[in-house]
C-alpha cells in the first residue's frame, strides 16, 4: 500500500460548486497534514496545514483530518475559476520526518 | 522578496552532456531539497540537505549529484543525463526540517534530454 494515495482526477466543476479533494494515508505516525496548490507552470505553494484531527478553516477553504480513518480532505466552497489548479496533499511524520506528497488532483472550475 | 530561484527554467540537452541546475534561496533556510515531477508519478524527492555540507539521498537519487557548500545554494548536477531524466524539477527550502515547516518551492526547471 502506498504511503499517500490521492485520486488524480481530473475534476471539472461549475463555478460556485463545492469541491471535495481527498487523500488517504497508511502510516499512523504521520503528524502534519498539508495542502499545496500548484498553478500551471508554477511551483507548488502552501495552501493550508493542520496538525491534529478536526477541521481548519481559511476563507473558502476547509482542511479536515480524520486520523482514525487516516483520511484527509480539502473542501472549497463557492469555487472560482481562479481555483483551477492541481492540489497536492502532503503529509509529514514518522521517524525521519519525511514529507510525502500525493500525486495531485487536477481541478478545473468552469465559469 | 523571499524566494527560491532556479536556473535555467527550460533546457534541452543531449544524452551524456553534463549539466547543472542552480538553486538559490534568500530566506536563510537551513533545509533544501530537490524534487522531480512526472505525470502519473507526482513529486518525488531526489536529494535533500539539512544544512551546509550535509546532504542525503531522497527516493530517486540515481543519476544525480548535489552539493551544499553555502547555505543559500543547492545545485543539482546531472553528470551524464539520459532521456529518462527528462522531467520538471523543483528546488524547495524551509527554515528547518522539523514539524510543520513549510516548503517554499522554486518556479521549476523543465529539462528535456534527447
mmCIF file with all atom_site columns, C-alpha atoms in Angstrom:
data_model
loop_
_atom_site.group_PDB
_atom_site.id
_atom_site.type_symbol
_atom_site.label_atom_id
_atom_site.label_alt_id
_atom_site.label_comp_id
_atom_site.label_asym_id
_atom_site.label_entity_id
_atom_site.label_seq_id
_atom_site.pdbx_PDB_ins_code
_atom_site.Cartn_x
_atom_site.Cartn_y
_atom_site.Cartn_z
_atom_site.occupancy
_atom_site.B_iso_or_equiv
_atom_site.pdbx_formal_charge
_atom_site.auth_seq_id
_atom_site.auth_comp_id
_atom_site.auth_asym_id
_atom_site.auth_atom_id
_atom_site.pdbx_PDB_model_num
ATOM 1   C CA . UNK A 1 1   ? 0.000   0.000  0.000   1.00 0.00 ? 1   UNK A CA 1
ATOM 2   C CA . UNK A 1 2   ? 1.353   3.409  -0.957  1.00 0.00 ? 2   UNK A CA 1
ATOM 3   C CA . UNK A 1 3   ? 2.049   5.829  1.897   1.00 0.00 ? 3   UNK A CA 1
ATOM 4   C CA . UNK A 1 4   ? -0.212  8.518  0.479   1.00 0.00 ? 4   UNK A CA 1
ATOM 5   C CA . UNK A 1 5   ? -2.917  7.977  -2.110  1.00 0.00 ? 5   UNK A CA 1
ATOM 6   C CA . UNK A 1 6   ? -4.727  10.740 -3.939  1.00 0.00 ? 6   UNK A CA 1
ATOM 7   C CA . UNK A 1 7   ? -7.191  10.473 -6.788  1.00 0.00 ? 7   UNK A CA 1
ATOM 8   C CA . UNK A 1 8   ? -5.552  12.318 -9.716  1.00 0.00 ? 8   UNK A CA 1
ATOM 9   C CA . UNK A 1 9   ? -8.855  13.294 -11.278 1.00 0.00 ? 9   UNK A CA 1
ATOM 10  C CA . UNK A 1 10  ? -9.200  15.344 -13.368 1.00 0.00 ? 10  UNK A CA 1
ATOM 11  C CA . UNK A 1 11  ? -12.106 17.028 -11.643 1.00 0.00 ? 11  UNK A CA 1
ATOM 12  C CA . UNK A 1 12  ? -14.234 19.547 -13.505 1.00 0.00 ? 12  UNK A CA 1
ATOM 13  C CA . UNK A 1 13  ? -16.934 21.582 -11.716 1.00 0.00 ? 13  UNK A CA 1
ATOM 14  C CA . UNK A 1 14  ? -19.070 24.644 -12.473 1.00 0.00 ? 14  UNK A CA 1
ATOM 15  C CA . UNK A 1 15  ? -18.305 27.940 -10.796 1.00 0.00 ? 15  UNK A CA 1
ATOM 16  C CA . UNK A 1 16  ? -19.882 28.147 -7.344  1.00 0.00 ? 16  UNK A CA 1
ATOM 17  C CA . UNK A 1 17  ? -19.752 24.403 -6.693  1.00 0.00 ? 17  UNK A CA 1
ATOM 18  C CA . UNK A 1 18  ? -18.434 22.857 -3.504  1.00 0.00 ? 18  UNK A CA 1
ATOM 19  C CA . UNK A 1 19  ? -15.299 20.855 -4.218  1.00 0.00 ? 19  UNK A CA 1
ATOM 20  C CA . UNK A 1 20  ? -14.041 17.965 -2.128  1.00 0.00 ? 20  UNK A CA 1
ATOM 21  C CA . UNK A 1 21  ? -10.468 16.728 -2.555  1.00 0.00 ? 21  UNK A CA 1
ATOM 22  C CA . UNK A 1 22  ? -9.215  13.740 -0.597  1.00 0.00 ? 22  UNK A CA 1
ATOM 23  C CA . UNK A 1 23  ? -6.178  11.727 0.367   1.00 0.00 ? 23  UNK A CA 1
ATOM 24  C CA . UNK A 1 24  ? -5.699  8.572  2.357   1.00 0.00 ? 24  UNK A CA 1
ATOM 25  C CA . UNK A 1 25  ? -2.511  7.548  4.103   1.00 0.00 ? 25  UNK A CA 1
ATOM 26  C CA . UNK A 1 26  ? -1.184  4.375  5.621   1.00 0.00 ? 26  UNK A CA 1
ATOM 27  C CA . UNK A 1 27  ? 1.262   5.404  8.366   1.00 0.00 ? 27  UNK A CA 1
ATOM 28  C CA . UNK A 1 28  ? -0.393  6.235  11.658  1.00 0.00 ? 28  UNK A CA 1
ATOM 29  C CA . UNK A 1 29  ? 2.797   8.062  12.731  1.00 0.00 ? 29  UNK A CA 1
ATOM 30  C CA . UNK A 1 30  ? 2.076   10.886 10.319  1.00 0.00 ? 30  UNK A CA 1
ATOM 31  C CA . UNK A 1 31  ? 1.532   14.089 12.261  1.00 0.00 ? 31  UNK A CA 1
ATOM 32  C CA . UNK A 1 32  ? 1.382   17.087 9.946   1.00 0.00 ? 32  UNK A CA 1
ATOM 33  C CA . UNK A 1 33  ? -1.050  17.406 7.099   1.00 0.00 ? 33  UNK A CA 1
ATOM 34  C CA . UNK A 1 34  ? -0.749  19.986 4.361   1.00 0.00 ? 34  UNK A CA 1
ATOM 35  C CA . UNK A 1 35  ? -2.358  21.007 1.129   1.00 0.00 ? 35  UNK A CA 1
ATOM 36  C CA . UNK A 1 36  ? -0.345  22.637 -1.618  1.00 0.00 ? 36  UNK A CA 1
ATOM 37  C CA . UNK A 1 37  ? -1.791  24.320 -4.697  1.00 0.00 ? 37  UNK A CA 1
ATOM 38  C CA . UNK A 1 38  ? 0.107   24.307 -7.977  1.00 0.00 ? 38  UNK A CA 1
ATOM 39  C CA . UNK A 1 39  ? -0.911  26.526 -10.848 1.00 0.00 ? 39  UNK A CA 1
ATOM 40  C CA . UNK A 1 40  ? 0.166   25.586 -14.348 1.00 0.00 ? 40  UNK A CA 1
ATOM 41  C CA . UNK A 1 41  ? 3.844   26.313 -14.980 1.00 0.00 ? 41  UNK A CA 1
ATOM 42  C CA . UNK A 1 42  ? 4.425   27.260 -11.340 1.00 0.00 ? 42  UNK A CA 1
ATOM 43  C CA . UNK A 1 43  ? 5.848   25.615 -8.259  1.00 0.00 ? 43  UNK A CA 1
ATOM 44  C CA . UNK A 1 44  ? 3.557   24.311 -5.513  1.00 0.00 ? 44  UNK A CA 1
ATOM 45  C CA . UNK A 1 45  ? 2.647   26.770 -2.772  1.00 0.00 ? 45  UNK A CA 1
ATOM 46  C CA . UNK A 1 46  ? 1.246   26.003 0.642   1.00 0.00 ? 46  UNK A CA 1
ATOM 47  C CA . UNK A 1 47  ? -2.484  26.462 0.955   1.00 0.00 ? 47  UNK A CA 1
ATOM 48  C CA . UNK A 1 48  ? -3.211  25.077 4.420   1.00 0.00 ? 48  UNK A CA 1
ATOM 49  C CA . UNK A 1 49  ? -1.736  22.855 7.075   1.00 0.00 ? 49  UNK A CA 1
ATOM 50  C CA . UNK A 1 50  ? -3.029  21.216 10.211  1.00 0.00 ? 50  UNK A CA 1
ATOM 51  C CA . UNK A 1 51  ? -1.525  19.175 13.000  1.00 0.00 ? 51  UNK A CA 1
ATOM 52  C CA . UNK A 1 52  ? -4.421  17.457 14.654  1.00 0.00 ? 52  UNK A CA 1
ATOM 53  C CA . UNK A 1 53  ? -7.664  15.775 13.784  1.00 0.00 ? 53  UNK A CA 1
ATOM 54  C CA . UNK A 1 54  ? -10.579 18.055 13.101  1.00 0.00 ? 54  UNK A CA 1
ATOM 55  C CA . UNK A 1 55  ? -11.276 20.989 10.835  1.00 0.00 ? 55  UNK A CA 1
ATOM 56  C CA . UNK A 1 56  ? -9.336  24.118 9.994   1.00 0.00 ? 56  UNK A CA 1
ATOM 57  C CA . UNK A 1 57  ? -10.965 26.890 8.027   1.00 0.00 ? 57  UNK A CA 1
ATOM 58  C CA . UNK A 1 58  ? -9.437  29.697 5.978   1.00 0.00 ? 58  UNK A CA 1
ATOM 59  C CA . UNK A 1 59  ? -11.906 31.710 3.963   1.00 0.00 ? 59  UNK A CA 1
ATOM 60  C CA . UNK A 1 60  ? -13.493 29.450 1.373   1.00 0.00 ? 60  UNK A CA 1
ATOM 61  C CA . UNK A 1 61  ? -11.115 26.574 2.207   1.00 0.00 ? 61  UNK A CA 1
ATOM 62  C CA . UNK A 1 62  ? -11.556 23.955 4.922   1.00 0.00 ? 62  UNK A CA 1
ATOM 63  C CA . UNK A 1 63  ? -8.995  21.261 5.693   1.00 0.00 ? 63  UNK A CA 1
ATOM 64  C CA . UNK A 1 64  ? -10.251 18.204 7.532   1.00 0.00 ? 64  UNK A CA 1
ATOM 65  C CA . UNK A 1 65  ? -8.223  15.440 9.125   1.00 0.00 ? 65  UNK A CA 1
ATOM 66  C CA . UNK A 1 66  ? -9.578  12.155 10.428  1.00 0.00 ? 66  UNK A CA 1
ATOM 67  C CA . UNK A 1 67  ? -6.662  10.316 11.998  1.00 0.00 ? 67  UNK A CA 1
ATOM 68  C CA . UNK A 1 68  ? -8.758  7.319  12.990  1.00 0.00 ? 68  UNK A CA 1
ATOM 69  C CA . UNK A 1 69  ? -9.580  6.696  9.318   1.00 0.00 ? 69  UNK A CA 1
ATOM 70  C CA . UNK A 1 70  ? -6.236  8.027  8.004   1.00 0.00 ? 70  UNK A CA 1
ATOM 71  C CA . UNK A 1 71  ? -8.174  10.329 5.721   1.00 0.00 ? 71  UNK A CA 1
ATOM 72  C CA . UNK A 1 72  ? -7.678  13.989 4.906   1.00 0.00 ? 72  UNK A CA 1
ATOM 73  C CA . UNK A 1 73  ? -9.864  16.305 2.884   1.00 0.00 ? 73  UNK A CA 1
ATOM 74  C CA . UNK A 1 74  ? -9.832  19.793 1.430   1.00 0.00 ? 74  UNK A CA 1
ATOM 75  C CA . UNK A 1 75  ? -13.157 21.491 0.789   1.00 0.00 ? 75  UNK A CA 1
ATOM 76  C CA . UNK A 1 76  ? -13.518 24.535 -1.410  1.00 0.00 ? 76  UNK A CA 1
ATOM 77  C CA . UNK A 1 77  ? -16.766 26.479 -1.085  1.00 0.00 ? 77  UNK A CA 1
ATOM 78  C CA . UNK A 1 78  ? -18.111 28.757 -3.804  1.00 0.00 ? 78  UNK A CA 1
ATOM 79  C CA . UNK A 1 79  ? -15.379 27.606 -6.159  1.00 0.00 ? 79  UNK A CA 1
ATOM 80  C CA . UNK A 1 80  ? -13.990 30.161 -8.610  1.00 0.00 ? 80  UNK A CA 1
ATOM 81  C CA . UNK A 1 81  ? -12.216 29.796 -11.965 1.00 0.00 ? 81  UNK A CA 1
ATOM 82  C CA . UNK A 1 82  ? -9.091  31.102 -10.197 1.00 0.00 ? 82  UNK A CA 1
ATOM 83  C CA . UNK A 1 83  ? -9.172  27.927 -8.075  1.00 0.00 ? 83  UNK A CA 1
ATOM 84  C CA . UNK A 1 84  ? -8.321  25.894 -11.179 1.00 0.00 ? 84  UNK A CA 1
ATOM 85  C CA . UNK A 1 85  ? -5.032  24.209 -10.312 1.00 0.00 ? 85  UNK A CA 1
ATOM 86  C CA . UNK A 1 86  ? -3.501  20.957 -9.173  1.00 0.00 ? 86  UNK A CA 1
ATOM 87  C CA . UNK A 1 87  ? -3.962  20.295 -5.462  1.00 0.00 ? 87  UNK A CA 1
ATOM 88  C CA . UNK A 1 88  ? -1.412  18.140 -3.680  1.00 0.00 ? 88  UNK A CA 1
ATOM 89  C CA . UNK A 1 89  ? -1.768  16.723 -0.226  1.00 0.00 ? 89  UNK A CA 1
ATOM 90  C CA . UNK A 1 90  ? 1.467   16.408 1.734   1.00 0.00 ? 90  UNK A CA 1
ATOM 91  C CA . UNK A 1 91  ? 1.960   14.539 4.955   1.00 0.00 ? 91  UNK A CA 1
ATOM 92  C CA . UNK A 1 92  ? 4.895   14.579 7.331   1.00 0.00 ? 92  UNK A CA 1
ATOM 93  C CA . UNK A 1 93  ? 5.762   12.378 10.218  1.00 0.00 ? 93  UNK A CA 1
ATOM 94  C CA . UNK A 1 94  ? 7.284   9.140  11.263  1.00 0.00 ? 94  UNK A CA 1
ATOM 95  C CA . UNK A 1 95  ? 10.788  8.529  12.476  1.00 0.00 ? 95  UNK A CA 1
ATOM 96  C CA . UNK A 1 96  ? 12.530  10.513 9.741   1.00 0.00 ? 96  UNK A CA 1
ATOM 97  C CA . UNK A 1 97  ? 10.034  13.355 9.407   1.00 0.00 ? 97  UNK A CA 1
ATOM 98  C CA . UNK A 1 98  ? 9.889   12.716 5.697   1.00 0.00 ? 98  UNK A CA 1
ATOM 99  C CA . UNK A 1 99  ? 7.403   14.804 3.733   1.00 0.00 ? 99  UNK A CA 1
ATOM 100 C CA . UNK A 1 100 ? 5.380   12.607 1.401   1.00 0.00 ? 100 UNK A CA 1
ATOM 101 C CA . UNK A 1 101 ? 3.265   14.076 -1.371  1.00 0.00 ? 101 UNK A CA 1
ATOM 102 C CA . UNK A 1 102 ? 0.162   12.720 -3.007  1.00 0.00 ? 102 UNK A CA 1
ATOM 103 C CA . UNK A 1 103 ? 0.192   12.670 -6.795  1.00 0.00 ? 103 UNK A CA 1
ATOM 104 C CA . UNK A 1 104 ? -2.107  15.665 -7.012  1.00 0.00 ? 104 UNK A CA 1
ATOM 105 C CA . UNK A 1 105 ? -5.659  16.242 -8.250  1.00 0.00 ? 105 UNK A CA 1
ATOM 106 C CA . UNK A 1 106 ? -6.190  18.499 -11.265 1.00 0.00 ? 106 UNK A CA 1
ATOM 107 C CA . UNK A 1 107 ? -9.201  20.744 -10.674 1.00 0.00 ? 107 UNK A CA 1
ATOM 108 C CA . UNK A 1 108 ? -10.890 22.878 -13.304 1.00 0.00 ? 108 UNK A CA 1
ATOM 109 C CA . UNK A 1 109 ? -13.618 25.324 -12.319 1.00 0.00 ? 109 UNK A CA 1
ATOM 110 C CA . UNK A 1 110 ? -15.661 26.357 -15.321 1.00 0.00 ? 110 UNK A CA 1
ATOM 111 C CA . UNK A 1 111 ? -17.192 29.866 -15.478 1.00 0.00 ? 111 UNK A CA 1
ATOM 112 C CA . UNK B 2 1   ? 11.097  39.307 -1.988  1.00 0.00 ? 1   UNK B CA 1
ATOM 113 C CA . UNK B 2 2   ? 11.558  35.938 -0.272  1.00 0.00 ? 2   UNK B CA 1
ATOM 114 C CA . UNK B 2 3   ? 12.026  33.339 -2.946  1.00 0.00 ? 3   UNK B CA 1
ATOM 115 C CA . UNK B 2 4   ? 13.712  30.258 -4.329  1.00 0.00 ? 4   UNK B CA 1
ATOM 116 C CA . UNK B 2 5   ? 15.331  30.906 -7.703  1.00 0.00 ? 5   UNK B CA 1
ATOM 117 C CA . UNK B 2 6   ? 16.108  28.142 -10.158 1.00 0.00 ? 6   UNK B CA 1
ATOM 118 C CA . UNK B 2 7   ? 18.037  28.375 -13.388 1.00 0.00 ? 7   UNK B CA 1
ATOM 119 C CA . UNK B 2 8   ? 17.659  27.554 -16.164 1.00 0.00 ? 8   UNK B CA 1
ATOM 120 C CA . UNK B 2 9   ? 13.857  27.435 -16.370 1.00 0.00 ? 9   UNK B CA 1
ATOM 121 C CA . UNK B 2 10  ? 13.944  25.492 -19.618 1.00 0.00 ? 10  UNK B CA 1
ATOM 122 C CA . UNK B 2 11  ? 16.726  23.379 -21.053 1.00 0.00 ? 11  UNK B CA 1
ATOM 123 C CA . UNK B 2 12  ? 17.052  20.958 -23.923 1.00 0.00 ? 12  UNK B CA 1
ATOM 124 C CA . UNK B 2 13  ? 20.230  18.912 -23.926 1.00 0.00 ? 13  UNK B CA 1
ATOM 125 C CA . UNK B 2 14  ? 21.603  15.694 -25.357 1.00 0.00 ? 14  UNK B CA 1
ATOM 126 C CA . UNK B 2 15  ? 22.437  12.402 -23.699 1.00 0.00 ? 15  UNK B CA 1
ATOM 127 C CA . UNK B 2 16  ? 25.722  12.481 -21.822 1.00 0.00 ? 16  UNK B CA 1
ATOM 128 C CA . UNK B 2 17  ? 26.284  16.225 -21.744 1.00 0.00 ? 17  UNK B CA 1
ATOM 129 C CA . UNK B 2 18  ? 26.836  17.259 -18.144 1.00 0.00 ? 18  UNK B CA 1
ATOM 130 C CA . UNK B 2 19  ? 24.572  19.962 -16.830 1.00 0.00 ? 19  UNK B CA 1
ATOM 131 C CA . UNK B 2 20  ? 23.890  21.821 -13.616 1.00 0.00 ? 20  UNK B CA 1
ATOM 132 C CA . UNK B 2 21  ? 20.608  23.289 -12.449 1.00 0.00 ? 21  UNK B CA 1
ATOM 133 C CA . UNK B 2 22  ? 21.218  26.030 -9.921  1.00 0.00 ? 22  UNK B CA 1
ATOM 134 C CA . UNK B 2 23  ? 19.039  26.775 -6.919  1.00 0.00 ? 23  UNK B CA 1
ATOM 135 C CA . UNK B 2 24  ? 19.367  29.744 -4.599  1.00 0.00 ? 24  UNK B CA 1
ATOM 136 C CA . UNK B 2 25  ? 17.222  30.921 -1.693  1.00 0.00 ? 25  UNK B CA 1
ATOM 137 C CA . UNK B 2 26  ? 17.326  34.281 0.088   1.00 0.00 ? 26  UNK B CA 1
ATOM 138 C CA . UNK B 2 27  ? 15.489  33.286 3.275   1.00 0.00 ? 27  UNK B CA 1
ATOM 139 C CA . UNK B 2 28  ? 18.421  31.887 5.288   1.00 0.00 ? 28  UNK B CA 1
ATOM 140 C CA . UNK B 2 29  ? 16.741  28.480 5.251   1.00 0.00 ? 29  UNK B CA 1
ATOM 141 C CA . UNK B 2 30  ? 18.619  25.507 6.635   1.00 0.00 ? 30  UNK B CA 1
ATOM 142 C CA . UNK B 2 31  ? 16.765  22.804 4.719   1.00 0.00 ? 31  UNK B CA 1
ATOM 143 C CA . UNK B 2 32  ? 16.817  22.492 0.931   1.00 0.00 ? 32  UNK B CA 1
ATOM 144 C CA . UNK B 2 33  ? 15.574  19.767 -1.356  1.00 0.00 ? 33  UNK B CA 1
ATOM 145 C CA . UNK B 2 34  ? 15.243  18.762 -4.999  1.00 0.00 ? 34  UNK B CA 1
ATOM 146 C CA . UNK B 2 35  ? 12.174  17.094 -6.463  1.00 0.00 ? 35  UNK B CA 1
ATOM 147 C CA . UNK B 2 36  ? 11.225  15.859 -9.867  1.00 0.00 ? 36  UNK B CA 1
ATOM 148 C CA . UNK B 2 37  ? 7.628   15.868 -11.035 1.00 0.00 ? 37  UNK B CA 1
ATOM 149 C CA . UNK B 2 38  ? 6.412   13.436 -13.683 1.00 0.00 ? 38  UNK B CA 1
ATOM 150 C CA . UNK B 2 39  ? 2.886   12.752 -14.981 1.00 0.00 ? 39  UNK B CA 1
ATOM 151 C CA . UNK B 2 40  ? 1.274   9.959  -13.022 1.00 0.00 ? 40  UNK B CA 1
ATOM 152 C CA . UNK B 2 41  ? 4.149   9.790  -10.539 1.00 0.00 ? 41  UNK B CA 1
ATOM 153 C CA . UNK B 2 42  ? 3.775   13.083 -8.714  1.00 0.00 ? 42  UNK B CA 1
ATOM 154 C CA . UNK B 2 43  ? 6.571   14.792 -6.816  1.00 0.00 ? 43  UNK B CA 1
ATOM 155 C CA . UNK B 2 44  ? 9.494   12.571 -5.905  1.00 0.00 ? 44  UNK B CA 1
ATOM 156 C CA . UNK B 2 45  ? 12.408  13.670 -3.801  1.00 0.00 ? 45  UNK B CA 1
ATOM 157 C CA . UNK B 2 46  ? 15.862  13.379 -5.356  1.00 0.00 ? 46  UNK B CA 1
ATOM 158 C CA . UNK B 2 47  ? 18.226  14.738 -2.689  1.00 0.00 ? 47  UNK B CA 1
ATOM 159 C CA . UNK B 2 48  ? 17.944  16.930 0.349   1.00 0.00 ? 48  UNK B CA 1
ATOM 160 C CA . UNK B 2 49  ? 20.226  18.913 2.618   1.00 0.00 ? 49  UNK B CA 1
ATOM 161 C CA . UNK B 2 50  ? 19.702  19.610 6.298   1.00 0.00 ? 50  UNK B CA 1
ATOM 162 C CA . UNK B 2 51  ? 22.418  22.265 6.350   1.00 0.00 ? 51  UNK B CA 1
ATOM 163 C CA . UNK B 2 52  ? 25.743  23.258 4.819   1.00 0.00 ? 52  UNK B CA 1
ATOM 164 C CA . UNK B 2 53  ? 27.846  20.217 3.910   1.00 0.00 ? 53  UNK B CA 1
ATOM 165 C CA . UNK B 2 54  ? 25.019  17.859 4.982   1.00 0.00 ? 54  UNK B CA 1
ATOM 166 C CA . UNK B 2 55  ? 23.243  16.103 2.129   1.00 0.00 ? 55  UNK B CA 1
ATOM 167 C CA . UNK B 2 56  ? 21.351  12.836 1.797   1.00 0.00 ? 56  UNK B CA 1
ATOM 168 C CA . UNK B 2 57  ? 19.547  10.757 -0.793  1.00 0.00 ? 57  UNK B CA 1
ATOM 169 C CA . UNK B 2 58  ? 15.844  11.003 -1.340  1.00 0.00 ? 58  UNK B CA 1
ATOM 170 C CA . UNK B 2 59  ? 13.690  8.460  -3.131  1.00 0.00 ? 59  UNK B CA 1
ATOM 171 C CA . UNK B 2 60  ? 15.164  8.742  -6.647  1.00 0.00 ? 60  UNK B CA 1
ATOM 172 C CA . UNK B 2 61  ? 18.835  9.813  -6.367  1.00 0.00 ? 61  UNK B CA 1
ATOM 173 C CA . UNK B 2 62  ? 20.283  7.677  -9.197  1.00 0.00 ? 62  UNK B CA 1
ATOM 174 C CA . UNK B 2 63  ? 21.964  9.770  -11.883 1.00 0.00 ? 63  UNK B CA 1
ATOM 175 C CA . UNK B 2 64  ? 22.091  12.948 -9.800  1.00 0.00 ? 64  UNK B CA 1
ATOM 176 C CA . UNK B 2 65  ? 24.594  14.688 -7.565  1.00 0.00 ? 65  UNK B CA 1
ATOM 177 C CA . UNK B 2 66  ? 24.256  17.653 -5.240  1.00 0.00 ? 66  UNK B CA 1
ATOM 178 C CA . UNK B 2 67  ? 26.457  19.812 -3.098  1.00 0.00 ? 67  UNK B CA 1
ATOM 179 C CA . UNK B 2 68  ? 25.796  22.355 -0.339  1.00 0.00 ? 68  UNK B CA 1
ATOM 180 C CA . UNK B 2 69  ? 28.877  24.495 0.101   1.00 0.00 ? 69  UNK B CA 1
ATOM 181 C CA . UNK B 2 70  ? 26.915  27.616 1.022   1.00 0.00 ? 70  UNK B CA 1
ATOM 182 C CA . UNK B 2 71  ? 23.673  27.925 2.908   1.00 0.00 ? 71  UNK B CA 1
ATOM 183 C CA . UNK B 2 72  ? 21.840  29.714 0.124   1.00 0.00 ? 72  UNK B CA 1
ATOM 184 C CA . UNK B 2 73  ? 22.832  27.472 -2.827  1.00 0.00 ? 73  UNK B CA 1
ATOM 185 C CA . UNK B 2 74  ? 21.968  23.861 -3.614  1.00 0.00 ? 74  UNK B CA 1
ATOM 186 C CA . UNK B 2 75  ? 22.852  22.947 -7.208  1.00 0.00 ? 75  UNK B CA 1
ATOM 187 C CA . UNK B 2 76  ? 21.638  19.763 -8.877  1.00 0.00 ? 76  UNK B CA 1
ATOM 188 C CA . UNK B 2 77  ? 24.185  18.100 -11.139 1.00 0.00 ? 77  UNK B CA 1
ATOM 189 C CA . UNK B 2 78  ? 23.451  15.602 -13.886 1.00 0.00 ? 78  UNK B CA 1
ATOM 190 C CA . UNK B 2 79  ? 26.847  14.147 -14.764 1.00 0.00 ? 79  UNK B CA 1
ATOM 191 C CA . UNK B 2 80  ? 25.654  12.146 -17.759 1.00 0.00 ? 80  UNK B CA 1
ATOM 192 C CA . UNK B 2 81  ? 21.992  12.914 -18.473 1.00 0.00 ? 81  UNK B CA 1
ATOM 193 C CA . UNK B 2 82  ? 19.790  10.258 -20.034 1.00 0.00 ? 82  UNK B CA 1
ATOM 194 C CA . UNK B 2 83  ? 16.335  10.552 -21.620 1.00 0.00 ? 83  UNK B CA 1
ATOM 195 C CA . UNK B 2 84  ? 14.668  9.109  -18.505 1.00 0.00 ? 84  UNK B CA 1
ATOM 196 C CA . UNK B 2 85  ? 15.780  12.237 -16.669 1.00 0.00 ? 85  UNK B CA 1
ATOM 197 C CA . UNK B 2 86  ? 13.503  14.349 -18.842 1.00 0.00 ? 86  UNK B CA 1
ATOM 198 C CA . UNK B 2 87  ? 11.279  15.898 -16.227 1.00 0.00 ? 87  UNK B CA 1
ATOM 199 C CA . UNK B 2 88  ? 10.142  19.008 -14.389 1.00 0.00 ? 88  UNK B CA 1
ATOM 200 C CA . UNK B 2 89  ? 12.482  19.762 -11.499 1.00 0.00 ? 89  UNK B CA 1
ATOM 201 C CA . UNK B 2 90  ? 11.711  21.771 -8.397  1.00 0.00 ? 90  UNK B CA 1
ATOM 202 C CA . UNK B 2 91  ? 14.006  23.085 -5.728  1.00 0.00 ? 91  UNK B CA 1
ATOM 203 C CA . UNK B 2 92  ? 12.453  23.829 -2.346  1.00 0.00 ? 92  UNK B CA 1
ATOM 204 C CA . UNK B 2 93  ? 13.591  25.140 1.007   1.00 0.00 ? 93  UNK B CA 1
ATOM 205 C CA . UNK B 2 94  ? 12.309  25.521 4.541   1.00 0.00 ? 94  UNK B CA 1
ATOM 206 C CA . UNK B 2 95  ? 13.580  27.143 7.695   1.00 0.00 ? 95  UNK B CA 1
ATOM 207 C CA . UNK B 2 96  ? 14.288  23.814 9.337   1.00 0.00 ? 96  UNK B CA 1
ATOM 208 C CA . UNK B 2 97  ? 13.485  20.186 8.806   1.00 0.00 ? 97  UNK B CA 1
ATOM 209 C CA . UNK B 2 98  ? 11.004  19.673 11.583  1.00 0.00 ? 98  UNK B CA 1
ATOM 210 C CA . UNK B 2 99  ? 7.381   19.882 12.462  1.00 0.00 ? 99  UNK B CA 1
ATOM 211 C CA . UNK B 2 100 ? 5.132   21.694 10.085  1.00 0.00 ? 100 UNK B CA 1
ATOM 212 C CA . UNK B 2 101 ? 7.922   23.656 8.474   1.00 0.00 ? 101 UNK B CA 1
ATOM 213 C CA . UNK B 2 102 ? 6.582   24.866 5.187   1.00 0.00 ? 102 UNK B CA 1
ATOM 214 C CA . UNK B 2 103 ? 8.423   24.247 1.962   1.00 0.00 ? 103 UNK B CA 1
ATOM 215 C CA . UNK B 2 104 ? 8.865   27.184 -0.401  1.00 0.00 ? 104 UNK B CA 1
ATOM 216 C CA . UNK B 2 105 ? 9.255   25.989 -3.973  1.00 0.00 ? 105 UNK B CA 1
ATOM 217 C CA . UNK B 2 106 ? 11.014  27.497 -6.931  1.00 0.00 ? 106 UNK B CA 1
ATOM 218 C CA . UNK B 2 107 ? 9.189   28.008 -10.215 1.00 0.00 ? 107 UNK B CA 1
ATOM 219 C CA . UNK B 2 108 ? 10.592  24.823 -11.729 1.00 0.00 ? 108 UNK B CA 1
ATOM 220 C CA . UNK B 2 109 ? 13.098  23.835 -14.386 1.00 0.00 ? 109 UNK B CA 1
ATOM 221 C CA . UNK B 2 110 ? 11.826  21.861 -17.343 1.00 0.00 ? 110 UNK B CA 1
ATOM 222 C CA . UNK B 2 111 ? 14.567  19.599 -18.666 1.00 0.00 ? 111 UNK B CA 1
ATOM 223 C CA . UNK B 2 112 ? 14.458  17.623 -21.900 1.00 0.00 ? 112 UNK B CA 1
ATOM 224 C CA . UNK B 2 113 ? 17.213  15.113 -22.626 1.00 0.00 ? 113 UNK B CA 1
ATOM 225 C CA . UNK B 2 114 ? 17.351  13.940 -26.252 1.00 0.00 ? 114 UNK B CA 1
#
